[in-house]
Short mmCIF file of C-alpha atoms in Angstrom, two decimals:
data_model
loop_
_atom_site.label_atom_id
_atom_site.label_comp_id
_atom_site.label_asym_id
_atom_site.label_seq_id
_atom_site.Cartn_x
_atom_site.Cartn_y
_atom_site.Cartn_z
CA UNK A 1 0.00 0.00 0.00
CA UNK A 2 1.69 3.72 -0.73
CA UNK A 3 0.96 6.65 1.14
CA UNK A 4 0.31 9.49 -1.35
CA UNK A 5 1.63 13.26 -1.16
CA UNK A 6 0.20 15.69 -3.17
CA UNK A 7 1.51 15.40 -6.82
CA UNK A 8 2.32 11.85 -5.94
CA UNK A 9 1.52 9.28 -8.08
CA UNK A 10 1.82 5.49 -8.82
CA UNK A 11 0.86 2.44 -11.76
CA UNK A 12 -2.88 1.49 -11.44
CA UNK A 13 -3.28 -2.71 -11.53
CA UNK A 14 -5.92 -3.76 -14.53
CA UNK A 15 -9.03 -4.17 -13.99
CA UNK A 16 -11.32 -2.05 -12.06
CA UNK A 17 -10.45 0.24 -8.84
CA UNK A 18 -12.62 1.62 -6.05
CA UNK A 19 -11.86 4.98 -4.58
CA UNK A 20 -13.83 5.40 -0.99
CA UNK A 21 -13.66 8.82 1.01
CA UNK A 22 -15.32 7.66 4.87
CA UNK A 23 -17.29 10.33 6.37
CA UNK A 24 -19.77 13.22 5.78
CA UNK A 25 -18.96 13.70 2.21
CA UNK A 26 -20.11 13.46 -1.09
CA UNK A 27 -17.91 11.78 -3.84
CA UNK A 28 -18.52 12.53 -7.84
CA UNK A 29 -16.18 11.85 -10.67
CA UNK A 30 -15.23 14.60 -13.80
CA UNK A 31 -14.62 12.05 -16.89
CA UNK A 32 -12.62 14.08 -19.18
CA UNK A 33 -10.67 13.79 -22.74
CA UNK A 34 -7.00 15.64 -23.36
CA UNK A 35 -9.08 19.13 -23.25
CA UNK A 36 -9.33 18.60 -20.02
CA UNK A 37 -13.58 19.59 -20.11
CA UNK A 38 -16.43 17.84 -19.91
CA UNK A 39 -18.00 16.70 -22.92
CA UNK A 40 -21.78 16.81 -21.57
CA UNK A 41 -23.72 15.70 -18.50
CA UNK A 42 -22.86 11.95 -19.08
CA UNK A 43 -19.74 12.54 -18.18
CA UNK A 44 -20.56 13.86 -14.79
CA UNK A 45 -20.95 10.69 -11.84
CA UNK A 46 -22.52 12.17 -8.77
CA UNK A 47 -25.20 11.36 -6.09
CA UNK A 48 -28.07 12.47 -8.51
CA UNK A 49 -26.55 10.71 -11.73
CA UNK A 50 -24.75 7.19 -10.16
CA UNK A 51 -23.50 6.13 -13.38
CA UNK A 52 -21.36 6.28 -16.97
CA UNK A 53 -19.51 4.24 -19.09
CA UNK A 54 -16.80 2.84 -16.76
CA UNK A 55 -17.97 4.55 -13.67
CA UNK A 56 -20.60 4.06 -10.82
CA UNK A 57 -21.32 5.68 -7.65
CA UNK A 58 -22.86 3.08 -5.27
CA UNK A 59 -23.05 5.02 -1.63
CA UNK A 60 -19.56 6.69 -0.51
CA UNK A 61 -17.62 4.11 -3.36
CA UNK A 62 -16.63 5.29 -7.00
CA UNK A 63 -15.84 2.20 -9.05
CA UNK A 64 -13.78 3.09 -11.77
CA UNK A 65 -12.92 0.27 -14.64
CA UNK A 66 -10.75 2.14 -17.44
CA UNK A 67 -11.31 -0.52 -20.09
CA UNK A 68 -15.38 0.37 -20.05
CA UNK A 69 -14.33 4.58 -20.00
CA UNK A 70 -16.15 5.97 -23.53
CA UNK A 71 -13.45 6.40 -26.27
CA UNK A 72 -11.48 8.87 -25.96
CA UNK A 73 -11.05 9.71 -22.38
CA UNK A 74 -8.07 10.07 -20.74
CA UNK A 75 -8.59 11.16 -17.12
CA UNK A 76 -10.90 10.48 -14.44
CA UNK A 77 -11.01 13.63 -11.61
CA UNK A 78 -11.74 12.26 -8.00
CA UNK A 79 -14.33 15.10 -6.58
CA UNK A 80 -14.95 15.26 -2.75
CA UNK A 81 -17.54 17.78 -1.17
CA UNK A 82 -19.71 17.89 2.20
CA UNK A 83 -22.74 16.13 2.04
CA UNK A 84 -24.55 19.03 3.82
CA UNK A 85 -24.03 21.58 0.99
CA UNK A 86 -22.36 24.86 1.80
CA UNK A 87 -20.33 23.72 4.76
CA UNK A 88 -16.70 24.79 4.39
CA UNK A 89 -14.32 21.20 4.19
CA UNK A 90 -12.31 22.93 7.61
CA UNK A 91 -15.55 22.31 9.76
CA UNK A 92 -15.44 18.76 9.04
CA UNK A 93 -12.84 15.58 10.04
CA UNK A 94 -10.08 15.73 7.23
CA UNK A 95 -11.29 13.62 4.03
CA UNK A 96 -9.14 10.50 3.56
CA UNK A 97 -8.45 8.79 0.00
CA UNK A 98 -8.86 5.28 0.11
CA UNK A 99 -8.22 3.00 -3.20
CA UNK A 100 -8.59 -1.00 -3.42
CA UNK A 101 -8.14 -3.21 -6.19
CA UNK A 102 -9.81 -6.41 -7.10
CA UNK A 103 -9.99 -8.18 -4.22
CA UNK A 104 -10.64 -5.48 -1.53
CA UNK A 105 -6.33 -4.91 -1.41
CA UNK A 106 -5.32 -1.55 -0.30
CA UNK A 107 -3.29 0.34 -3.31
CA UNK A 108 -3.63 3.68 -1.97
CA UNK A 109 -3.99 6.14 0.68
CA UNK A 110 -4.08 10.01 0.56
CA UNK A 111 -4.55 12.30 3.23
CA UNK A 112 -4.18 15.97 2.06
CA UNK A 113 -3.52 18.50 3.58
CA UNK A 114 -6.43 20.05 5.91
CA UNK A 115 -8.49 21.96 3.64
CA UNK A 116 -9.90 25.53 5.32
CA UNK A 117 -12.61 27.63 4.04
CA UNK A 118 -12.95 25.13 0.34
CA UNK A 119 -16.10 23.53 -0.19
CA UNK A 120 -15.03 21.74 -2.93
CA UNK A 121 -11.48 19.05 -3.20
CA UNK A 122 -10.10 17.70 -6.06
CA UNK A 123 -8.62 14.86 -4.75
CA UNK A 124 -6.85 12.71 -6.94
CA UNK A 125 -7.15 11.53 -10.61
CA UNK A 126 -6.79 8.49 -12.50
CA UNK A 127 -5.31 9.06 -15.79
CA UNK A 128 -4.01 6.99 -19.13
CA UNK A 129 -0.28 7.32 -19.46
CA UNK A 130 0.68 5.40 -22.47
CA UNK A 131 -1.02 2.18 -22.75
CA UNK A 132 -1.27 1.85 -18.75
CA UNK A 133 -3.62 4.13 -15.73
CA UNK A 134 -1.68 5.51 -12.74
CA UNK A 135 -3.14 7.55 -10.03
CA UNK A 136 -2.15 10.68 -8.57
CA UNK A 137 -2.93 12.74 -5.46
CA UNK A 138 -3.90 16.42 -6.16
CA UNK A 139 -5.54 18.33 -3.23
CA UNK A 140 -6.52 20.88 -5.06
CA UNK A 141 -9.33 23.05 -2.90
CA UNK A 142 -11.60 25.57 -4.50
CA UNK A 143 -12.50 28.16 -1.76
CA UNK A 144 -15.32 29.42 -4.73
CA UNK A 145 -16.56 25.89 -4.88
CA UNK A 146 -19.05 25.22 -7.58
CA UNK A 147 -18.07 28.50 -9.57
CA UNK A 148 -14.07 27.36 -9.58
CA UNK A 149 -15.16 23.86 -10.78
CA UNK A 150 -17.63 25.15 -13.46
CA UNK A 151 -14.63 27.45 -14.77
CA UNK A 152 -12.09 24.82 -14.83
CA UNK A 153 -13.95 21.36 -16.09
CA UNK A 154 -17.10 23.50 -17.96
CA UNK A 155 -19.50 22.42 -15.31
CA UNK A 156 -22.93 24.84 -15.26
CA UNK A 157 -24.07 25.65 -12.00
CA UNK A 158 -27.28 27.17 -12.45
CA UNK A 159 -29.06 29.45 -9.47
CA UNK A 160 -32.49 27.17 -8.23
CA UNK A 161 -34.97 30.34 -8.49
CA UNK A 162 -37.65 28.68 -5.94
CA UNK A 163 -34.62 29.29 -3.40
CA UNK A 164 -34.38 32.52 -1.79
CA UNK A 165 -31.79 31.13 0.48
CA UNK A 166 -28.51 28.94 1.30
CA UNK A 167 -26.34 27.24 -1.54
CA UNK A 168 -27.09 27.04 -5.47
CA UNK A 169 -28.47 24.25 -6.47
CA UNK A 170 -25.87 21.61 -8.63
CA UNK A 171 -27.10 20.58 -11.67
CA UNK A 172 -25.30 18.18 -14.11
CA UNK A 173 -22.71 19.56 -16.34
CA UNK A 174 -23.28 20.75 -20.01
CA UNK A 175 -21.52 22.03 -22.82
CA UNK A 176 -21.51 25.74 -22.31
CA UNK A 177 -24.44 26.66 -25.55
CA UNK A 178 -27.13 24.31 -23.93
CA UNK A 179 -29.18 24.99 -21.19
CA UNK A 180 -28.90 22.46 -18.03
CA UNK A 181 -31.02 21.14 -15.96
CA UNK A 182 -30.87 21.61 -12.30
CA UNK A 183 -30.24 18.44 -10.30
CA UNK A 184 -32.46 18.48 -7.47
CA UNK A 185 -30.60 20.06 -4.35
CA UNK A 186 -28.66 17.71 -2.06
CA UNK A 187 -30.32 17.85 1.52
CA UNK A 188 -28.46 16.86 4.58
CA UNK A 189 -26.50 13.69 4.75
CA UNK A 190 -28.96 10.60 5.01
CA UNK A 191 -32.25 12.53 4.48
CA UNK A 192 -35.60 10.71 5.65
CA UNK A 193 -37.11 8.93 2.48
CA UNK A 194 -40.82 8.33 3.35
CA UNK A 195 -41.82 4.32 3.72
CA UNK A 196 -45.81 3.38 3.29
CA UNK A 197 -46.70 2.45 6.24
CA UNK A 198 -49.77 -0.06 5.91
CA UNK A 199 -49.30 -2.43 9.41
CA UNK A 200 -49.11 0.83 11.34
CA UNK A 201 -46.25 0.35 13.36
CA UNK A 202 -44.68 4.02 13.31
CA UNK A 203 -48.12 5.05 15.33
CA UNK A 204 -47.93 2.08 17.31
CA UNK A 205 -43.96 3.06 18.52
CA UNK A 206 -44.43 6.83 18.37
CA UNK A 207 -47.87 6.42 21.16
CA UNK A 208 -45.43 4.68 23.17
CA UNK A 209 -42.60 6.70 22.47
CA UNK A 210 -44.77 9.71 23.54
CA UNK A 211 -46.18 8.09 26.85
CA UNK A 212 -42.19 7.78 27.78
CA UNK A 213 -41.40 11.73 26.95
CA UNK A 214 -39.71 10.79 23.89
CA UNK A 215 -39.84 12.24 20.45
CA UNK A 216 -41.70 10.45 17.53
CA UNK A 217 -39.31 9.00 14.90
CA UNK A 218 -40.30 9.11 10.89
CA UNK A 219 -40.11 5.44 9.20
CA UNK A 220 -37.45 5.52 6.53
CA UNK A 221 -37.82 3.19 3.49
CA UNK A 222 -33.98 2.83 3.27
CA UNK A 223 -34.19 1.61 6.67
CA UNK A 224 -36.80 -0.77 5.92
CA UNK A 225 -35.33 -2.10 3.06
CA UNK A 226 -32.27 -3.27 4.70
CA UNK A 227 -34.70 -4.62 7.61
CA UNK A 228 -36.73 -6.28 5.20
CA UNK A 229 -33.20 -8.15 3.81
CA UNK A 230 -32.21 -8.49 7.09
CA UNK A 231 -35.60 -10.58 7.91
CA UNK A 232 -35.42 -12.79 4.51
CA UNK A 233 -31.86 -13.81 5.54
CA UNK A 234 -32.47 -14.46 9.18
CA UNK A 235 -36.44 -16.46 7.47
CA UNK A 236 -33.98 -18.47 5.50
CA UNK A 237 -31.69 -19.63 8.06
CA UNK A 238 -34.05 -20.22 10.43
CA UNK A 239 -32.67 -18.25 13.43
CA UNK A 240 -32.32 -15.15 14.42
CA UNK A 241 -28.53 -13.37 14.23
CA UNK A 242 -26.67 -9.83 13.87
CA UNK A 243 -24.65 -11.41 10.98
CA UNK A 244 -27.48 -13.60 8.15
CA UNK A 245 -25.99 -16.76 6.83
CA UNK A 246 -24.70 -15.33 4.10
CA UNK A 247 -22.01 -13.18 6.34
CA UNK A 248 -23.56 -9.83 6.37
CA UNK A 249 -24.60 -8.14 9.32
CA UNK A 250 -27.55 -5.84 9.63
CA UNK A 251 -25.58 -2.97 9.57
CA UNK A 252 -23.41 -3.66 6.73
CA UNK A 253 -27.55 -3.89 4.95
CA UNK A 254 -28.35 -0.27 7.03
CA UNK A 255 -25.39 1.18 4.84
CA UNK A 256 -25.59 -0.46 1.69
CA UNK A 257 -28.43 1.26 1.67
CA UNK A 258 -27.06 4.76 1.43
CA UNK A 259 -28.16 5.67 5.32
CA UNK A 260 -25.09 6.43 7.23
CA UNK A 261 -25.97 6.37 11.46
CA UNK A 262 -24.04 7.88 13.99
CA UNK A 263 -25.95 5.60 16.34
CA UNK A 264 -27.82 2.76 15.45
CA UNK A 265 -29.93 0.02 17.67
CA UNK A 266 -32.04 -3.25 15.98
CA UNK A 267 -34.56 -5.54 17.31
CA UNK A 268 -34.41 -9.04 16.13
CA UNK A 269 -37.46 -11.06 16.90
CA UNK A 270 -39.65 -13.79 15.47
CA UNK A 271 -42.39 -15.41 16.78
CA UNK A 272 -45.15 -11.99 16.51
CA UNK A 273 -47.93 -12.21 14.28
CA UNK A 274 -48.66 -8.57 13.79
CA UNK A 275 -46.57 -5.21 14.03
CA UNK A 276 -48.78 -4.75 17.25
CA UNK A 277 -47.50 -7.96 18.98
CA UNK A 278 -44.23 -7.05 18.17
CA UNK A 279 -44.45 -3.64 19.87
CA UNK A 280 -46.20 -5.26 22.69
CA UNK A 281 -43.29 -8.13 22.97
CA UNK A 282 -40.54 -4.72 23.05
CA UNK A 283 -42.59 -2.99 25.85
CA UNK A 284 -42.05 -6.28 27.64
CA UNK A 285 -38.54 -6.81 28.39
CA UNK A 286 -36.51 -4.13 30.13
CA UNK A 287 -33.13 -4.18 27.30
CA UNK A 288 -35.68 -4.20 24.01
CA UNK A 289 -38.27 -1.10 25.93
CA UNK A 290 -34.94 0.95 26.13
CA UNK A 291 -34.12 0.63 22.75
CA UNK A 292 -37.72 1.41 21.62
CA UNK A 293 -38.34 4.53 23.96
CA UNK A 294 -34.02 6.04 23.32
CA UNK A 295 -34.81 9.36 22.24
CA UNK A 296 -31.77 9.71 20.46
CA UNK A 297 -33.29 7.51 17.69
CA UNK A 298 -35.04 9.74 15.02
CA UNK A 299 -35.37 7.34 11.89
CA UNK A 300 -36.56 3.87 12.14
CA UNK A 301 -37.60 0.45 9.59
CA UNK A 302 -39.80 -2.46 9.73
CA UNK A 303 -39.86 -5.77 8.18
CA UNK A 304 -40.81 -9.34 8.53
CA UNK A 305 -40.89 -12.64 7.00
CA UNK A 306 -42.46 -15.99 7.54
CA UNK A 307 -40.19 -18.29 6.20
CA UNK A 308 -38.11 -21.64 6.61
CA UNK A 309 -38.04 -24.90 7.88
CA UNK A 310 -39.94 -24.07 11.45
CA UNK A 311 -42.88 -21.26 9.37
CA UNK A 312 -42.05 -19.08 11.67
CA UNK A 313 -42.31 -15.18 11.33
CA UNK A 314 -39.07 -13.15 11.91
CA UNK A 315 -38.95 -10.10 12.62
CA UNK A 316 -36.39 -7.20 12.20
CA UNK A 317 -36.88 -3.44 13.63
CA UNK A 318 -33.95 -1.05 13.06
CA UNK A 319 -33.36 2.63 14.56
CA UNK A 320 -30.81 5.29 13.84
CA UNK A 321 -29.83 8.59 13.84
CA UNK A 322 -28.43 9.64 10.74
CA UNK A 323 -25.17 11.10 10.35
CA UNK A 324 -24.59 14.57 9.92
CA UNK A 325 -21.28 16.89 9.90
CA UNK A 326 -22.63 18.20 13.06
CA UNK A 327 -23.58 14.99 14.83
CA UNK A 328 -20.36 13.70 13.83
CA UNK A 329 -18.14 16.47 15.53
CA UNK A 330 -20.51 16.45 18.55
CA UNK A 331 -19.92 13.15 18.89
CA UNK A 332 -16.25 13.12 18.57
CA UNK A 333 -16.54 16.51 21.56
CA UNK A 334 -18.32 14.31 23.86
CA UNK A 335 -15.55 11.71 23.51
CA UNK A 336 -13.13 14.65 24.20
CA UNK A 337 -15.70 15.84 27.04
CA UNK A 338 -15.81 12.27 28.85
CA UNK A 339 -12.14 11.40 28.81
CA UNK A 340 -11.07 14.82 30.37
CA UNK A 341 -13.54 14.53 33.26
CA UNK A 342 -12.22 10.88 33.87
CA UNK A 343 -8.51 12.60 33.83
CA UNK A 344 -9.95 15.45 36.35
CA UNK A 345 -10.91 12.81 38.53
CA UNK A 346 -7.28 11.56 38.86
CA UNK A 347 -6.10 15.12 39.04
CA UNK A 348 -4.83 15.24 35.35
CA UNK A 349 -4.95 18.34 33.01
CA UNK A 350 -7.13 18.29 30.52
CA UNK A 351 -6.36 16.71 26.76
CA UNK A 352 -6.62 19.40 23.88
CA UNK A 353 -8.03 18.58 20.27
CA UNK A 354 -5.49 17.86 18.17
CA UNK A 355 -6.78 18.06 14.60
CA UNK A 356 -3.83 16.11 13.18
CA UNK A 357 -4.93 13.27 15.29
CA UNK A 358 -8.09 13.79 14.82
CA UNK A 359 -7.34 13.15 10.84
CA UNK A 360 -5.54 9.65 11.78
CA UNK A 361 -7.93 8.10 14.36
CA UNK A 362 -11.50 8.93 11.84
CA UNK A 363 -9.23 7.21 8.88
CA UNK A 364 -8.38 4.43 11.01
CA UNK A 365 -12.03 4.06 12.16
CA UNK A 366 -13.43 3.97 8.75
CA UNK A 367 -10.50 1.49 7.76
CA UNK A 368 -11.66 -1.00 10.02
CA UNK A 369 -14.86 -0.75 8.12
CA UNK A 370 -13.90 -0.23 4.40
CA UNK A 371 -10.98 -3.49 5.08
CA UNK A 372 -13.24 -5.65 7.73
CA UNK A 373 -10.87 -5.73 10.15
CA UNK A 374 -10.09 -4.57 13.76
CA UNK A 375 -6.70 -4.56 15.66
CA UNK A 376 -4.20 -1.32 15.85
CA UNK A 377 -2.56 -3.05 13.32
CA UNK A 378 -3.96 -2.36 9.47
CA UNK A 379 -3.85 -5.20 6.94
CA UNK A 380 -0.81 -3.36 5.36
CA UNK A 381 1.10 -3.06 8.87
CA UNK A 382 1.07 0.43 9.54
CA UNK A 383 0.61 1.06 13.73
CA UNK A 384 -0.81 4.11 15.40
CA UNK A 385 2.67 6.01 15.26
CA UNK A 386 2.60 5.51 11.73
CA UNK A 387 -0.60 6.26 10.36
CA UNK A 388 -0.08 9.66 13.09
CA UNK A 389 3.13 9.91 11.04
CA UNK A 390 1.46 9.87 8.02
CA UNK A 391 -1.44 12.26 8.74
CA UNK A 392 1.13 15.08 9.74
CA UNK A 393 2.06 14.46 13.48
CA UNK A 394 5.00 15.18 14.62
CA UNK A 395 4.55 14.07 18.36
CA UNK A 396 6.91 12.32 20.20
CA UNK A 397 4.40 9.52 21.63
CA UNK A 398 1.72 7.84 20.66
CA UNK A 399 -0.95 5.50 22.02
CA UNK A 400 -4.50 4.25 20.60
CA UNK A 401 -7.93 3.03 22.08
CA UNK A 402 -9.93 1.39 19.85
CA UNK A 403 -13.44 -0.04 20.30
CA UNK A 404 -16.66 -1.46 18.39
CA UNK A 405 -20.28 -2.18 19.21
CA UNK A 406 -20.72 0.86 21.76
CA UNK A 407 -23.95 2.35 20.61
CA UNK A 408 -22.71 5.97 22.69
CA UNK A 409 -19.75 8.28 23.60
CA UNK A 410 -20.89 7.64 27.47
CA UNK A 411 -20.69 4.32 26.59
CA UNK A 412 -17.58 3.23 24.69
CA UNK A 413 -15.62 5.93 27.27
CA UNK A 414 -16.35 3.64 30.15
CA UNK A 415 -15.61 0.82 28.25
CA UNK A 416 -12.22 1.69 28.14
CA UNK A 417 -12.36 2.84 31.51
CA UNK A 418 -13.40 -0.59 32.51
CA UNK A 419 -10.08 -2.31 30.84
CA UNK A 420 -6.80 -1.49 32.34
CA UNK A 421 -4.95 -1.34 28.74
CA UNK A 422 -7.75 1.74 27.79
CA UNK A 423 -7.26 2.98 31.03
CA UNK A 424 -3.74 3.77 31.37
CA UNK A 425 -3.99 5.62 28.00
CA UNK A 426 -6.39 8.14 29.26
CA UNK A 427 -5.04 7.97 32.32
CA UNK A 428 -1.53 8.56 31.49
CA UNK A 429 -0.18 11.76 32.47
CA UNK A 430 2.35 12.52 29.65
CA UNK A 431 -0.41 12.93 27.09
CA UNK A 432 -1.22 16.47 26.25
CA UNK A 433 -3.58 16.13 23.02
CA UNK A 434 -6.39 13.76 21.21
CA UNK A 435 -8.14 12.94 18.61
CA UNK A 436 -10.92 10.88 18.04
CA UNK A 437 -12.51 9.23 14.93
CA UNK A 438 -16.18 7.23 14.64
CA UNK A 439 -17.68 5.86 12.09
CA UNK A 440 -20.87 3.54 11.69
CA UNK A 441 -21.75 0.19 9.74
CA UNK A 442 -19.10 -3.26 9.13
CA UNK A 443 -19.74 -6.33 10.81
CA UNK A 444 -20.22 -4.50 14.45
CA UNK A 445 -21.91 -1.61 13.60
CA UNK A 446 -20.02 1.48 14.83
CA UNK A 447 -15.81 1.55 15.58
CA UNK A 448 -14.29 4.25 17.63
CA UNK A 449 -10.23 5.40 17.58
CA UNK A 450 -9.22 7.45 20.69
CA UNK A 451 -5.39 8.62 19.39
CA UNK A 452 -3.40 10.49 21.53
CA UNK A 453 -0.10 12.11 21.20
CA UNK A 454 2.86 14.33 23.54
#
């Protein structure tokens, strides 16, 4: 695996590549000949328009396959952006590169530099340099954003005249003589997509939801499609599970979906004829009542099936918040927040936010996810020092706390609390500064990275 600088660059295997970027973001691809412009909106891939001729956009991964590119192209521009439009890149975690082959191997990482007021990254591009690809890092910012892009790749950005306030509208790029068509605007990350709701279960929750003083959540059809995958698998193996029988776990389903949580919680039942037994059978048990009544939940999905050997029905609820750029850094705070007051108990001075650190412990968090694996070793070797290293630090010391399957800051802090290894990190008095990265979905759901440096 190489660690990119800007300008860097590198040979491409054949085949296709995937190009992740973890977090709040959106990613989009410019597809572009040796003039270096667009040729029309088909050669724009972006949330609204998933798809070209060698390229597809499926959630937060770009799949890129030179050999299908239309003829003629020579260079395909990596495009990062916040998923809440109009939010400057410096108010969110630091975007990270990530590039597998076939496979799932690593190639590539790139961490640029930490971009300020830009709302808009180049990031890298994959070009044709003879009769080979190679990739290199760019990091190119444009503090103008849409307007900078538009001048330098002939992308319109047309003003959406029902809008009297906040960012332009995005529309798909076209030649400069036609006239585009705006793109619908991009709402906040994970926006609630209405789900028909013919059992009447979101009533059912929200009365009981309101008799406990909490608010009513909205039933979201992305989240009841991955419940309602989630219920088929668990139908055709006959028992209930996290992970199906074909290895996927419900959460890997909540993301494939295109929600992305900052907390998540499931129910996994069967035996309940109707959506009101099921609510009943929740309200019942102390662990499954919690989970139904959380008021931190604001999204939630229904499914069930009656399936295999036994006939029996089985059932799968899911609840989330989704995850915005503000959720995300308030998380991250209260993470800060709770480790300092376990220092001031032991008479320790406070950590300060490192953003450096912060950089390295989000990547390393949505590594675990993007390469299914969890240790403070990554699949390529690298340890905490190193990916710190590589993000920019220049601290002395290191240490790392990592967790997964903590559903809350309050709760994956005294986790580590409650294991002498976690302890002595926060605990140890030589540490001035932290950072900490989250991120939701893999095989348990969410992984946290505490880093900290001196």
């Amino acid at each position: 695996m190489s660690e990119l600088v800007p300008g860097g660059n590198l040979p491409l295997p054949g085949g296709a590549v995937s190009v992740q970027v973890p977090g709040p973001f959106d990613v989009s691809a410019l597809i572009t000949d040796d003039s270096g412009k667009v040729r029309g909106h088909a050669d724009f891939v972006f949330y609204n328009q998933p798809s070209a001729p060698g390229a597809r956009l499926h959630g937060h991964t770009l799949t890129v396959d030179p050999s299908g590119l239309r003829t003629g192209v020579t260079k395909v521009t990596v495009v990062v952006s916040p998923a809440e439009p109009g939010t400057p890149l410096g108010r969110l975690p630091a975007p990270t590169l990530l590039v597998t082959g076939q496979g799932g191997r690593l190639i590539a990482r790139f961490a640029p530099p930490r971009p300020g007021q830009e709302t808009v990254l180049l990031l890298a591009e994959i070009y044709r340099r003879g009769s080979g690809w190679k990739l290199r890092a760019l990091g190119q910012g444009y503090a103008d954003g849409l307007a900078g892009l538009a001048r330098d790749f002939g992308v319109e950005v047309t003003e959406d005249s029902a809008t009297t306030a906040g960012p332009p509208a995005r529309s798909a790029p076209a030649p400069a003589p036609q006239r585009p068509t705006t793109a619908p605007r991009r709402p906040a990350a994970a926006p609630s997509v209405p789900a028909p709701d013919p059992d009447g279960f979101v009533g059912l929750v929200n009365s009981a939801r309101a008799r406990a003083g909490s608010p009513p959540v909205s039933l979201d059809a992305r989240l009841t499609s991955a419940a309602r995958a989630h219920a088929s698998a668990m139908a055709a193996a006959g028992q209930l599970g996290v992970e199906g029988r074909d290895g996927v776990s419900v959460y890997q389903r909540v993301t494939a979906t295109g929600f992305t949580y900052v907390t998540v919680g499931e129910h996994l039942v069967s035996g309940p004829r109707t959506p009101a037994e099921f609510v009943d059978y929740c309200l019942g048990s102390q662990e499954p009542s919690r989970t139904l009544h959380d008021p931190a939940f604001t999204h939630a999905g229904l499914a069930y099936v009656t399936g295999g050997r036994s006939g029996d029905t089985y059932w799968t609820a899911l609840w989330a918040r989704p995850l915005t750029p503000q959720e995300l850094a308030r998380t991250a705070a209260d993470v800060v927040e709770l480790t300092n007051r376990e220092r001031a108990r032991a008479g320790l001075p406070p950590l300060a936010v490192d953003p450096v650190l912060t950089t390295a412990a989000q990547a390393h968090s949505a590594d675990m996810i993007a390469r299914a694996f969890y240790s403070h070793t990554s699949p390529d070797g690298s340890q905490p020092w190193d990916r710190a290293a590589a993000a920019g630090s220049t601290r002395r010391s290191i240490g790392e706390n990592i967790a997964c399957g903590q559903r809350s800051p309050a709760e994956v802090v005294e986790g580590w609390m409650n294991s002498p290894g976690h302890r002595a990190n926060i605990l140890k008095p030589t540490f001035t500064h932290i950072g900490v990265g989250f991120a939701g979905g893999g095989a348990a759901g969410t992984y946290w990275t505490q880093l900290f440096g001196a």
